Short mmCIF file of C-alpha atoms in Angstrom, two decimals:
data_model
loop_
_atom_site.label_atom_id
_atom_site.label_comp_id
_atom_site.label_asym_id
_atom_site.label_seq_id
_atom_site.Cartn_x
_atom_site.Cartn_y
_atom_site.Cartn_z
CA MET A 3 123.60 72.07 78.87
CA ALA A 4 121.05 74.59 80.14
CA HIS A 5 122.12 77.01 77.43
CA SER A 6 121.62 74.33 74.77
CA ASP A 7 118.13 73.51 76.04
CA ASN A 8 117.11 77.17 76.04
CA GLN A 9 118.40 77.58 72.50
CA GLU A 10 116.47 74.53 71.32
CA ASN A 11 113.23 75.75 72.93
CA ALA A 12 113.63 79.13 71.26
CA LEU A 13 113.54 77.40 67.87
CA ARG A 14 110.17 75.74 68.43
CA ALA A 15 106.83 76.93 67.08
CA PRO A 16 104.07 77.82 69.55
CA GLN A 17 101.68 75.25 68.03
CA VAL A 18 101.76 71.95 66.13
CA CYS A 19 102.01 71.98 62.36
CA SER A 20 99.00 71.43 60.12
CA HIS A 21 100.36 68.15 58.68
CA CYS A 22 100.85 66.44 62.05
CA LYS A 23 97.44 67.67 63.12
CA SER A 24 95.77 66.21 60.03
CA ILE A 25 97.37 62.75 60.45
CA LYS A 26 97.01 62.86 64.24
CA LYS A 27 100.71 62.34 64.96
CA GLY A 28 102.80 63.92 67.66
CA CYS A 29 104.59 67.08 66.47
CA ASP A 30 107.83 68.21 68.09
CA LYS A 31 107.20 71.76 66.68
CA LYS A 32 110.79 72.21 65.53
CA LEU A 33 111.59 75.07 63.16
CA PRO A 34 111.69 75.39 60.28
CA SER A 35 110.29 71.80 59.85
CA CYS A 36 109.21 69.25 62.43
CA SER A 37 110.66 65.76 62.56
CA GLN A 38 107.47 64.08 61.33
CA CYS A 39 107.34 66.22 58.20
CA ILE A 40 111.05 65.66 57.52
CA LYS A 41 110.55 61.90 57.92
CA ARG A 42 107.51 61.81 55.63
CA ARG A 43 108.91 64.43 53.20
CA ALA A 44 105.84 66.57 53.78
CA ILE A 45 105.51 70.35 53.67
CA CYS A 46 105.60 71.66 57.22
CA ARG A 47 103.44 74.70 57.94
CA TYR A 48 102.64 76.39 61.23
CA GLY A 49 99.84 78.76 62.08
CA GLU A 50 97.34 77.76 59.37
CA LEU A 51 93.70 78.23 60.07
CA GLU A 52 91.91 74.99 60.79
CA GLU A 53 89.01 74.30 58.49
CA PRO A 54 85.85 72.84 60.03
CA ARG A 55 85.44 69.10 59.56
CA ARG A 56 83.23 68.10 56.66
CA SER A 57 82.04 64.75 55.38
CA GLY A 58 80.62 63.24 52.19
CA SER A 59 79.65 65.52 49.34
CA GLU A 60 80.29 68.65 51.43
CA ALA A 61 83.96 67.74 51.78
CA THR A 62 84.24 66.95 48.08
CA THR A 63 82.69 70.30 47.16
CA SER A 64 84.99 72.12 49.58
CA ARG A 65 88.10 70.53 48.10
CA ALA A 66 87.00 71.45 44.59
CA ALA A 67 86.18 75.03 45.58
CA SER A 68 89.42 75.66 47.40
CA PRO A 69 92.22 73.56 45.90
CA LEU A 70 94.66 72.73 48.68
CA GLY A 71 93.35 75.82 50.51
CA ILE A 72 95.88 77.71 48.42
CA ASN A 73 94.82 81.22 49.37
CA GLN A 74 94.87 80.41 53.09
CA ARG A 75 98.23 78.68 52.81
CA LEU A 76 99.80 81.60 50.99
CA ALA A 77 98.33 84.14 53.38
CA SER A 78 99.68 82.33 56.41
CA THR A 79 103.20 81.82 55.02
CA TRP A 80 104.56 85.23 56.05
CA GLY A 81 102.40 86.00 59.06
CA SER A 82 102.91 82.65 60.79
CA ILE A 83 106.70 82.95 61.01
CA PRO A 84 107.85 84.45 64.32
CA ARG A 85 109.71 87.76 63.87
CA SER A 86 112.70 86.37 65.77
CA LEU A 87 112.99 83.61 63.18
CA LYS A 88 112.53 85.97 60.22
CA SER A 89 115.56 87.93 61.37
CA ARG A 90 117.70 84.79 61.03
CA LEU A 91 116.57 84.00 57.50
CA CYS A 92 118.74 85.04 54.56
CA PRO A 93 117.37 87.94 52.45
CA SER A 94 116.55 85.72 49.45
CA LEU A 95 114.42 83.41 51.59
CA ARG A 96 112.66 86.34 53.27
CA LEU A 97 111.96 87.77 49.82
CA SER A 98 110.53 84.47 48.58
CA LEU A 99 108.24 84.20 51.58
CA LEU A 100 107.06 87.79 51.19
CA LEU A 101 106.28 87.32 47.50
CA MET A 102 104.43 84.06 48.23
CA SER A 103 102.39 85.82 50.86
CA SER A 104 101.66 88.71 48.49
CA LEU A 105 99.85 86.29 46.18
CA SER A 106 97.31 85.32 48.85
CA GLU A 107 94.59 87.61 47.49
CA VAL A 108 95.21 86.72 43.85
CA PHE A 109 93.52 83.34 44.12
CA PRO A 110 89.82 83.33 44.98
CA SER A 111 88.55 80.52 47.17
CA ASN A 112 86.70 78.90 44.25
CA THR A 113 89.60 78.99 41.79
CA LEU A 114 88.70 75.75 39.99
CA ASP A 115 85.05 76.58 39.50
CA PRO A 116 84.64 76.96 35.69
CA ARG A 117 81.95 79.58 36.24
CA VAL A 118 84.44 81.92 37.94
CA SER A 119 85.91 84.72 35.82
CA GLN A 120 89.62 84.31 35.11
CA GLU A 121 90.30 88.06 35.18
CA PHE A 122 92.20 87.63 38.42
CA THR A 123 94.96 85.83 36.51
CA THR A 124 95.96 88.81 34.33
CA THR A 125 99.37 90.36 34.83
CA ASP A 126 97.80 93.68 35.79
CA SER A 127 95.59 92.25 38.53
CA VAL A 128 98.29 89.93 39.87
CA MET A 129 100.87 92.72 40.09
CA ALA A 130 98.39 95.13 41.68
CA SER A 131 97.41 92.55 44.28
CA GLN A 132 101.02 91.75 45.11
CA VAL A 133 101.96 95.40 45.54
CA SER A 134 98.90 96.03 47.69
CA GLN A 135 99.75 93.06 49.93
CA ILE A 136 103.42 94.04 50.27
CA ILE A 137 102.49 97.57 51.37
CA ARG A 138 99.77 96.24 53.70
CA VAL A 139 102.22 93.82 55.38
CA GLU A 140 104.23 96.87 56.48
CA GLY A 141 101.15 98.37 58.10
CA LYS A 142 101.18 101.42 55.79
CA HIS A 143 98.30 103.12 54.03
CA LEU A 144 98.87 103.94 50.38
CA GLU A 145 97.33 107.42 50.64
CA GLU A 146 99.73 108.27 53.48
CA ILE A 147 102.68 107.07 51.39
CA LEU A 148 101.68 109.14 48.37
CA LEU A 149 101.18 112.27 50.46
CA ASN A 150 104.62 111.79 51.98
CA TYR A 151 106.17 111.31 48.54
CA PHE A 152 104.73 114.48 47.03
CA GLU A 153 105.65 116.54 50.10
CA SER A 154 109.27 115.35 50.10
CA ILE A 155 110.82 113.43 47.19
CA HIS A 156 108.75 115.27 44.57
CA LEU A 157 110.30 118.59 45.64
CA TRP A 158 113.72 117.60 44.27
CA LEU A 159 112.63 114.89 41.78
CA PRO A 160 109.60 116.44 40.01
CA ILE A 161 109.21 113.87 37.24
CA ILE A 162 105.55 113.03 37.97
CA SER A 163 102.65 115.34 37.21
CA ARG A 164 100.50 115.47 40.34
CA LYS A 165 97.37 116.14 38.31
CA ARG A 166 97.90 113.23 35.92
CA PHE A 167 98.94 110.99 38.80
CA HIS A 168 95.78 111.79 40.74
CA ASP A 169 93.61 111.03 37.69
CA ARG A 170 95.48 107.80 37.04
CA TYR A 171 95.29 106.72 40.66
CA THR A 172 91.52 107.24 40.68
CA HIS A 173 91.23 105.06 37.58
CA PHE A 174 93.62 102.51 39.12
CA GLN A 175 91.11 101.69 41.85
CA THR A 176 88.81 100.01 39.33
CA ALA A 177 91.22 99.15 36.50
CA PRO A 178 94.69 98.41 37.94
CA THR A 179 97.74 98.14 35.70
CA ALA A 180 101.07 96.47 36.35
CA ASP A 181 103.28 99.44 35.44
CA PHE A 182 101.41 101.83 37.72
CA SER A 183 101.58 99.25 40.53
CA ILE A 184 105.38 99.16 40.24
CA LEU A 185 105.49 102.96 40.32
CA LEU A 186 103.49 102.94 43.58
CA LEU A 187 105.88 100.38 45.09
CA ALA A 188 108.93 102.43 44.05
CA MET A 189 107.37 105.52 45.65
CA ARG A 190 106.86 103.54 48.85
CA LEU A 191 110.46 102.32 48.79
CA ILE A 192 112.13 105.71 48.43
CA THR A 193 110.03 107.25 51.23
CA GLN A 194 111.24 104.65 53.74
CA HIS A 195 113.90 105.84 56.16
CA PRO A 196 116.89 103.83 57.32
CA SER A 197 116.70 102.64 60.92
CA THR A 198 119.06 101.76 63.74
CA ASP A 199 116.80 98.78 64.52
CA PRO A 200 118.35 95.71 62.74
CA GLU A 201 114.97 94.06 62.21
CA MET A 202 113.52 97.19 60.59
CA GLU A 203 116.60 97.45 58.40
CA GLN A 204 116.03 93.87 57.28
CA ASP A 205 112.44 94.76 56.42
CA ARG A 206 113.71 97.69 54.36
CA GLU A 207 116.14 95.40 52.55
CA VAL A 208 113.38 92.92 51.71
CA LEU A 209 111.14 95.74 50.46
CA TYR A 210 113.96 96.86 48.17
CA LEU A 211 114.50 93.31 46.87
CA ALA A 212 110.77 92.91 46.26
CA THR A 213 110.65 96.20 44.33
CA LYS A 214 113.71 95.26 42.28
CA THR A 215 112.33 91.79 41.53
CA LEU A 216 108.87 92.96 40.48
CA PHE A 217 110.36 95.83 38.44
CA ALA A 218 112.37 93.30 36.43
CA GLN A 219 109.46 90.87 36.21
CA VAL A 220 106.91 93.32 34.87
CA GLN A 221 109.20 94.31 31.98
CA ALA A 222 108.79 90.82 30.55
CA PHE A 223 104.99 90.99 30.50
CA VAL A 224 103.87 94.53 29.66
CA PRO A 225 104.96 97.14 27.08
CA PHE A 226 107.33 99.90 28.13
CA SER A 227 105.55 102.91 29.56
CA LEU A 228 106.21 106.27 31.17
CA HIS A 229 105.23 104.81 34.56
CA LEU A 230 107.92 102.11 34.23
CA VAL A 231 110.56 104.69 33.32
CA GLN A 232 109.55 106.83 36.30
CA ALA A 233 109.74 103.78 38.58
CA GLY A 234 113.22 103.03 37.21
CA VAL A 235 114.42 106.59 37.90
CA ILE A 236 113.10 106.43 41.47
CA LEU A 237 114.66 102.99 42.02
CA SER A 238 118.03 104.19 40.65
CA HIS A 239 117.99 107.19 42.98
CA TYR A 240 117.21 104.90 45.92
CA GLU A 241 120.09 102.56 45.09
CA HIS A 242 122.53 105.42 44.67
CA ALA A 243 121.35 107.12 47.86
CA HIS A 244 121.85 103.95 49.89
CA GLY A 245 125.34 103.14 48.64
CA MET A 246 124.41 100.48 46.05
CA ILE A 247 126.24 102.21 43.23
CA GLU A 248 126.71 99.13 41.02
CA ALA A 249 123.01 98.30 41.23
CA ALA A 250 122.13 101.93 40.46
CA TYR A 251 124.37 101.84 37.38
CA VAL A 252 122.59 98.76 36.04
CA THR A 253 119.09 100.05 36.84
CA ILE A 254 119.65 103.43 35.20
CA GLY A 255 120.99 101.66 32.12
CA THR A 256 117.89 99.46 31.87
CA THR A 257 115.63 102.46 32.41
CA ALA A 258 117.46 104.49 29.76
CA ARG A 259 116.94 101.70 27.21
CA MET A 260 113.21 101.77 27.91
CA ALA A 261 113.20 105.55 27.49
CA PHE A 262 115.07 105.31 24.18
CA ALA A 263 112.61 102.66 22.95
CA MET A 264 109.76 105.07 23.72
CA GLY A 265 111.47 108.01 22.00
CA LEU A 266 111.81 110.09 25.17
CA HIS A 267 115.36 111.09 24.23
CA ASN A 268 114.05 113.24 21.37
CA LYS A 269 111.00 114.59 23.16
CA PRO A 270 110.66 118.38 22.66
CA CYS A 271 108.55 120.69 24.76
CA SER A 272 104.87 120.39 23.90
CA ALA A 273 103.33 122.25 20.99
CA GLU A 274 99.83 121.41 22.18
CA VAL A 275 97.39 123.86 23.76
CA GLU A 276 98.75 124.70 27.18
CA GLY A 277 96.67 123.11 29.93
CA SER A 278 95.26 120.33 27.75
CA ASP A 279 95.74 116.64 28.53
CA ALA A 280 98.03 116.20 25.50
CA TRP A 281 100.16 119.17 26.62
CA LEU A 282 100.45 117.78 30.14
CA GLU A 283 101.40 114.32 28.85
CA ASP A 284 104.18 115.79 26.66
CA GLU A 285 105.56 117.94 29.46
CA GLU A 286 105.58 115.06 31.94
CA ALA A 287 107.51 112.96 29.41
CA LEU A 288 110.08 115.78 29.01
CA SER A 289 110.43 116.11 32.80
CA THR A 290 110.87 112.35 33.13
CA TRP A 291 113.63 112.37 30.52
CA TRP A 292 115.43 115.16 32.39
CA GLY A 293 115.04 113.24 35.65
CA LEU A 294 116.64 110.23 33.97
CA VAL A 295 119.52 112.27 32.54
CA ILE A 296 120.24 113.99 35.85
CA CYS A 297 120.16 110.69 37.78
CA ASP A 298 122.56 109.20 35.22
CA ARG A 299 125.03 112.06 35.79
CA VAL A 300 124.66 111.87 39.59
CA ILE A 301 125.60 108.18 39.47
CA SER A 302 128.58 108.98 37.22
CA CYS A 303 129.97 111.33 39.93
CA ASN A 304 130.95 108.31 42.01
CA PRO A 305 134.69 107.53 41.61
CA ARG A 306 133.90 103.87 40.93
CA MET A 307 132.13 104.95 37.74
CA ASN A 308 135.28 106.51 36.23
CA GLY A 309 135.78 105.31 32.67
CA ARG A 310 132.27 103.89 32.29
CA PRO A 311 129.90 105.18 29.61
CA LEU A 312 126.78 107.11 30.46
CA ALA A 313 123.40 105.47 29.94
CA THR A 314 121.90 108.49 28.17
CA ARG A 315 122.98 110.63 25.23
CA PRO A 316 124.98 113.87 25.68
CA ILE A 317 122.91 116.95 26.52
CA ARG A 318 122.46 119.19 23.49
CA GLU A 319 122.59 122.97 23.49
CA ASN A 320 119.08 123.13 22.03
CA ASP A 321 117.46 120.74 24.51
CA TYR A 322 114.48 122.48 26.08
CA LEU A 323 114.35 123.26 29.78
CA PRO A 324 111.78 121.24 31.75
CA LEU A 325 108.81 122.93 33.35
CA GLU A 326 108.81 123.48 37.08
CA PRO A 327 106.29 121.24 38.89
CA GLU A 328 104.09 124.16 39.92
CA GLU A 329 103.89 125.28 36.27
CA MET A 330 102.96 121.83 35.06
CA ASP A 331 100.18 121.36 37.61
CA ARG A 332 98.73 124.84 37.89
CA GLY A 333 95.75 123.96 35.63
CA GLY A 334 93.47 126.87 34.79
CA SER A 335 92.45 128.15 31.39
CA PHE A 336 93.81 126.84 28.11
CA SER A 337 96.23 128.97 26.12
CA GLN A 338 98.74 128.75 23.31
CA PRO A 339 102.20 127.41 24.30
CA THR A 340 104.54 130.07 25.66
CA PHE A 341 108.11 130.57 24.42
CA ARG A 342 110.53 128.05 25.94
CA TYR A 343 114.26 128.49 26.44
CA PHE A 344 117.10 126.08 25.73
CA VAL A 345 119.11 124.51 28.54
CA SER A 346 122.24 126.34 27.32
CA ALA A 347 120.75 129.72 28.35
CA THR A 348 122.50 129.53 31.73
CA SER A 349 122.50 133.30 32.28
CA LEU A 350 118.71 133.42 32.05
CA PRO A 351 117.17 134.88 35.25
CA GLY A 352 114.15 133.45 37.05
CA VAL A 353 114.73 129.78 36.25
CA GLY A 354 113.32 127.43 38.91
CA SER A 355 115.12 124.69 40.84
CA PHE A 356 114.46 121.89 38.32
CA GLY A 357 115.58 124.06 35.41
CA ARG A 358 118.70 125.14 37.31
CA GLU A 359 119.58 121.50 37.98
CA ALA A 360 119.15 120.74 34.26
CA GLN A 361 121.47 123.68 33.40
CA ALA A 362 124.03 122.57 35.99
CA THR A 363 123.94 119.05 34.53
CA TYR A 364 124.47 120.50 31.05
CA LEU A 365 127.64 122.33 32.19
CA TYR A 366 128.81 119.21 34.04
CA ASP A 367 128.37 117.33 30.76
CA ARG A 368 130.62 119.84 28.99
CA VAL A 369 133.34 119.36 31.62
CA ARG A 370 133.07 115.58 31.36
CA TYR A 371 133.19 115.69 27.56
CA SER A 372 136.32 117.89 27.56
CA ILE A 373 138.11 115.50 29.90
CA GLU A 374 137.06 112.28 28.15
CA THR A 375 137.90 113.47 24.64
CA GLY A 376 141.39 114.53 25.69
CA GLU A 377 140.87 118.18 24.87
CA SER A 378 143.18 120.66 26.55
CA VAL A 379 141.20 121.52 29.63
CA VAL A 380 143.60 124.38 30.34
CA CYS A 381 142.43 126.12 27.15
CA LYS A 382 138.78 125.65 28.11
CA LEU A 383 139.27 126.34 31.79
CA TYR A 384 138.49 130.04 31.65
CA GLN A 385 135.23 129.85 29.68
CA LEU A 386 133.88 126.69 31.33
CA GLY A 387 134.95 127.85 34.76
CA ARG A 388 133.28 131.22 34.24
CA ASP A 389 130.01 129.56 33.14
CA LEU A 390 130.05 127.21 36.13
CA GLN A 391 130.86 129.96 38.61
CA GLY A 392 128.24 132.29 37.14
CA LEU A 393 125.49 129.70 37.41
CA LEU A 394 126.62 128.71 40.91
CA ALA A 395 126.42 132.35 42.01
CA ALA A 396 122.87 132.60 40.60
CA VAL A 397 121.84 129.36 42.37
CA MET A 398 123.30 130.46 45.70
CA GLU A 399 121.41 133.75 45.42
CA GLN A 400 118.15 131.93 44.66
CA LEU A 401 118.80 129.46 47.48
CA ASP A 402 118.31 132.13 50.16
CA GLY A 403 118.17 129.61 53.01
CA ARG A 404 115.74 127.23 51.28
CA TRP A 405 117.58 123.97 51.79
CA GLY A 406 116.64 121.00 49.66
CA ILE A 407 115.29 122.09 46.31
CA TYR A 408 118.54 123.65 45.01
CA CYS A 409 120.87 121.00 46.46
CA GLY A 410 120.94 119.06 43.17
CA ALA A 411 122.10 122.05 41.13
CA THR A 412 124.65 123.04 43.80
CA GLN A 413 126.09 119.53 43.94
CA MET A 414 126.44 119.25 40.16
CA LEU A 415 128.10 122.66 39.81
CA ILE A 416 130.61 122.14 42.63
CA THR A 417 131.43 118.65 41.34
CA GLY A 418 131.93 120.06 37.83
CA LEU A 419 134.24 122.80 39.11
CA TYR A 420 136.33 120.30 41.07
CA MET A 421 136.61 117.97 38.06
CA LEU A 422 137.59 120.82 35.77
CA HIS A 423 140.30 122.27 38.02
CA GLN A 424 141.73 118.93 39.11
CA SER A 425 142.00 117.77 35.51
CA ALA A 426 143.68 121.02 34.48
CA HIS A 427 146.04 120.75 37.45
CA GLY A 428 147.21 117.36 36.25
CA GLN A 429 147.86 118.38 32.64
CA MET A 430 151.20 119.46 31.26
CA PRO A 431 151.31 123.17 30.35
CA ASP A 432 151.75 124.21 26.72
CA SER A 433 153.21 127.33 25.18
CA ASP A 434 149.96 129.28 25.60
CA THR A 435 149.56 128.44 29.28
CA PRO A 436 150.15 131.32 31.73
CA ALA A 437 153.18 130.86 33.93
CA ASN A 438 151.20 130.95 37.19
CA TYR A 439 148.32 128.72 36.10
CA LYS A 440 149.18 126.01 38.70
CA GLN A 441 148.94 128.52 41.54
CA THR A 442 145.69 129.88 40.09
CA ILE A 443 144.15 126.39 39.97
CA GLU A 444 145.27 125.58 43.53
CA ALA A 445 143.75 128.83 44.74
CA ALA A 446 140.49 127.95 42.97
CA LEU A 447 140.44 124.49 44.60
CA SER A 448 141.02 126.09 48.01
CA THR A 449 138.15 128.50 47.37
CA LEU A 450 135.84 125.62 46.40
CA THR A 451 136.81 123.69 49.51
CA ARG A 452 136.13 126.75 51.65
CA MET A 453 132.73 127.09 49.98
CA VAL A 454 131.82 123.48 50.85
CA ILE A 455 132.92 124.02 54.44
CA ASP A 456 130.93 127.26 54.66
CA ILE A 457 127.89 125.38 53.35
CA SER A 458 128.36 122.83 56.14
CA TYR A 459 128.54 125.60 58.76
CA ALA A 460 125.35 127.23 57.46
CA PHE A 461 123.58 123.88 57.14
CA ASN A 462 124.45 122.80 60.68
CA ARG A 463 123.22 126.09 62.11
CA GLU A 464 119.80 125.67 60.50
CA SER A 465 119.46 121.88 60.37
CA GLN A 466 116.94 121.74 63.20
CA THR A 467 114.56 124.12 61.45
CA PHE A 468 113.66 122.03 58.41
CA ASN A 469 112.42 118.55 57.56
CA VAL A 470 115.07 115.93 56.76
CA ASP A 471 112.62 114.32 54.30
CA ILE A 472 113.03 117.12 51.75
CA LEU A 473 116.82 116.71 51.45
CA PRO A 474 118.26 114.96 48.37
CA PRO A 475 121.29 112.68 48.87
CA GLY A 476 123.84 114.72 46.88
CA VAL A 477 125.84 116.09 49.83
CA ALA A 478 128.16 113.06 49.84
CA HIS A 479 129.63 114.07 46.46
CA ILE A 480 130.62 117.61 47.41
CA VAL A 481 132.18 116.43 50.70
CA ARG A 482 134.16 113.83 48.76
CA CYS A 483 135.40 116.57 46.45
CA ALA A 484 136.37 118.76 49.40
CA GLN A 485 138.20 116.04 51.29
CA HIS A 486 140.79 115.58 48.52
CA HIS A 487 141.90 119.15 49.06
CA ILE A 488 141.33 119.49 52.79
CA LEU A 489 143.75 116.62 53.43
CA THR A 490 146.61 118.66 51.97
CA ALA A 491 146.59 120.81 55.11
CA GLU A 492 150.02 121.33 56.64
CA ASP A 493 148.90 121.35 60.28
CA PHE A 494 146.23 118.80 61.26
CA HIS A 495 146.19 120.17 64.82
CA ASP A 496 145.22 123.68 63.76
CA GLN A 497 142.08 124.65 65.65
CA ARG A 498 140.31 126.04 62.60
CA TRP A 499 141.07 122.90 60.56
CA LEU A 500 139.69 120.70 63.35
CA GLU A 501 136.50 122.76 63.53
CA ASP A 502 136.08 122.65 59.73
CA PHE A 503 136.50 118.90 59.77
CA GLU A 504 133.94 118.56 62.55
CA GLN A 505 131.40 120.64 60.61
CA LEU A 506 131.72 118.32 57.60
CA ARG A 507 131.25 115.31 59.88
CA ARG A 508 128.13 116.83 61.47
CA MET A 509 126.57 117.55 58.10
CA LEU A 510 127.17 113.99 56.90
CA SER A 511 125.82 112.60 60.18
CA TYR A 512 122.61 114.58 59.72
CA PHE A 513 122.14 113.39 56.12
CA ASN A 514 122.82 109.83 57.26
CA ARG A 515 119.48 109.92 59.10
CA ARG A 516 117.86 109.89 55.67
CA TRP A 517 120.39 108.51 53.16
CA VAL A 518 122.86 105.70 53.89
CA VAL A 519 125.37 107.00 51.32
CA ALA A 520 126.12 109.95 53.64
CA GLY A 521 127.03 107.55 56.44
CA LEU A 522 129.30 105.60 54.11
CA GLU A 523 131.02 108.83 53.09
CA LEU A 524 131.39 109.81 56.75
CA HIS A 525 133.05 106.48 57.50
CA ARG A 526 135.38 106.93 54.53
CA LEU A 527 136.23 110.49 55.59
CA ASN A 528 137.05 109.44 59.15
CA GLU A 529 139.29 106.61 57.96
CA THR A 530 141.11 108.82 55.45
CA VAL A 531 141.75 111.57 57.98
CA GLU A 532 142.99 109.09 60.60
CA MET A 533 145.41 107.52 58.12
CA THR A 534 146.66 110.90 56.92
CA MET A 535 147.17 112.21 60.45
CA ALA A 536 149.02 109.00 61.40
CA MET A 537 151.41 109.52 58.50
CA HIS A 538 152.24 113.04 59.74
CA ILE A 539 153.05 112.02 63.30
#
């Protein structure tokens, strides 16, 4: 009985509701609605600010100026709910309450006054106000969020020109737009870390749902734009990095359709004067398209995506390499456009991290195409394998201990090599196939697995010397590739095998501090190893 009483008291509000107070009735303060409000079918609200009593014409004027006190009611919806109660609400209800609260600044206090400008009701102003409120509820400052984004995510996802973004953000302060608002919210979302605190994790989930909802909503009201495509790429990366692969697949598909509608899929490098606004706009569009294509291929690496079509077109040999972010934002004097290379020039020296990732994705595309079209992978194994290995060697040399910026290219190349050799291993040999090709492929798979393990050793040795924020989420894919081969070990009690396995686990555990997908892969790896070891007992 005592336990029941304590539980009932915990579900009571600290003050009476506004309805009972207005009709001067006793309020039992039950949550989420008191008995009086349930009986009278009234809306029960706690924590609303009490307006001073007015009489006569003053009260009439007040009611006309502030219809139902709508801005106060909306503002109090989210803040008046105790945090302990929020944690028990389902995500959809928490999302609805957050979005209602985010509208609190949209409505001025004198909404019904015909002399008041109706500019606040435009889609741009409404969306900007909602995004501002959602970020403010979290206690974050937008400038801090943007600085964090450009010092971390931008290093491995350089689809936004810092110069153009800064100019647009300055203009946004006085003339907000809906598409730029969604981009800001997506940037906030992807910079948020997972937490071991359940309540903070629920807040992160609601922020994701709010971003997803507003991203879908704004597409119905404003024309497609580069900002919307960039927001979609960021959102897709977030969903993939946190284990929501089905959601990522849908989001990248929607984003790709917007990009196609805008003609980004045929965007060449700029022919404008280098350094001009038109040149910068063209180059940012090309970088955004490459970011979309790469994200599409990263999502396709997941085994659950096998057999599904890509959202973007195949990469062509004569597609131009994107500019590196430092080249795009260096500013300075104007000059004629310099010669640009095609993505197929994989042996070209001096290519930066973004260009290398584009080249790695191009080779991955060739492997995927060979497998899907039923071509004899054995015949193409030598040339494709040589191209992949050559580019991987160049990337590893450029890496030189700089973790983070080359992870995307490394992941794509290792994944492509695994796909190529595993597909060739499963094909029937023909008359032109060397007699020992099976042994050659198995040796190549062992070498790749050893490379992944060596990467984990090197990463774990240096993991305390760099910032986890700069790491992209791609490590889960290469570990998944390695585990298929590492589980073929003959002796699971071999000391070296146990140490190798532990190094992979440590690397995934470290990445799990930033990206949930690494933790999911760690759980899958542990389960698979336990089952395999049990079968060998």
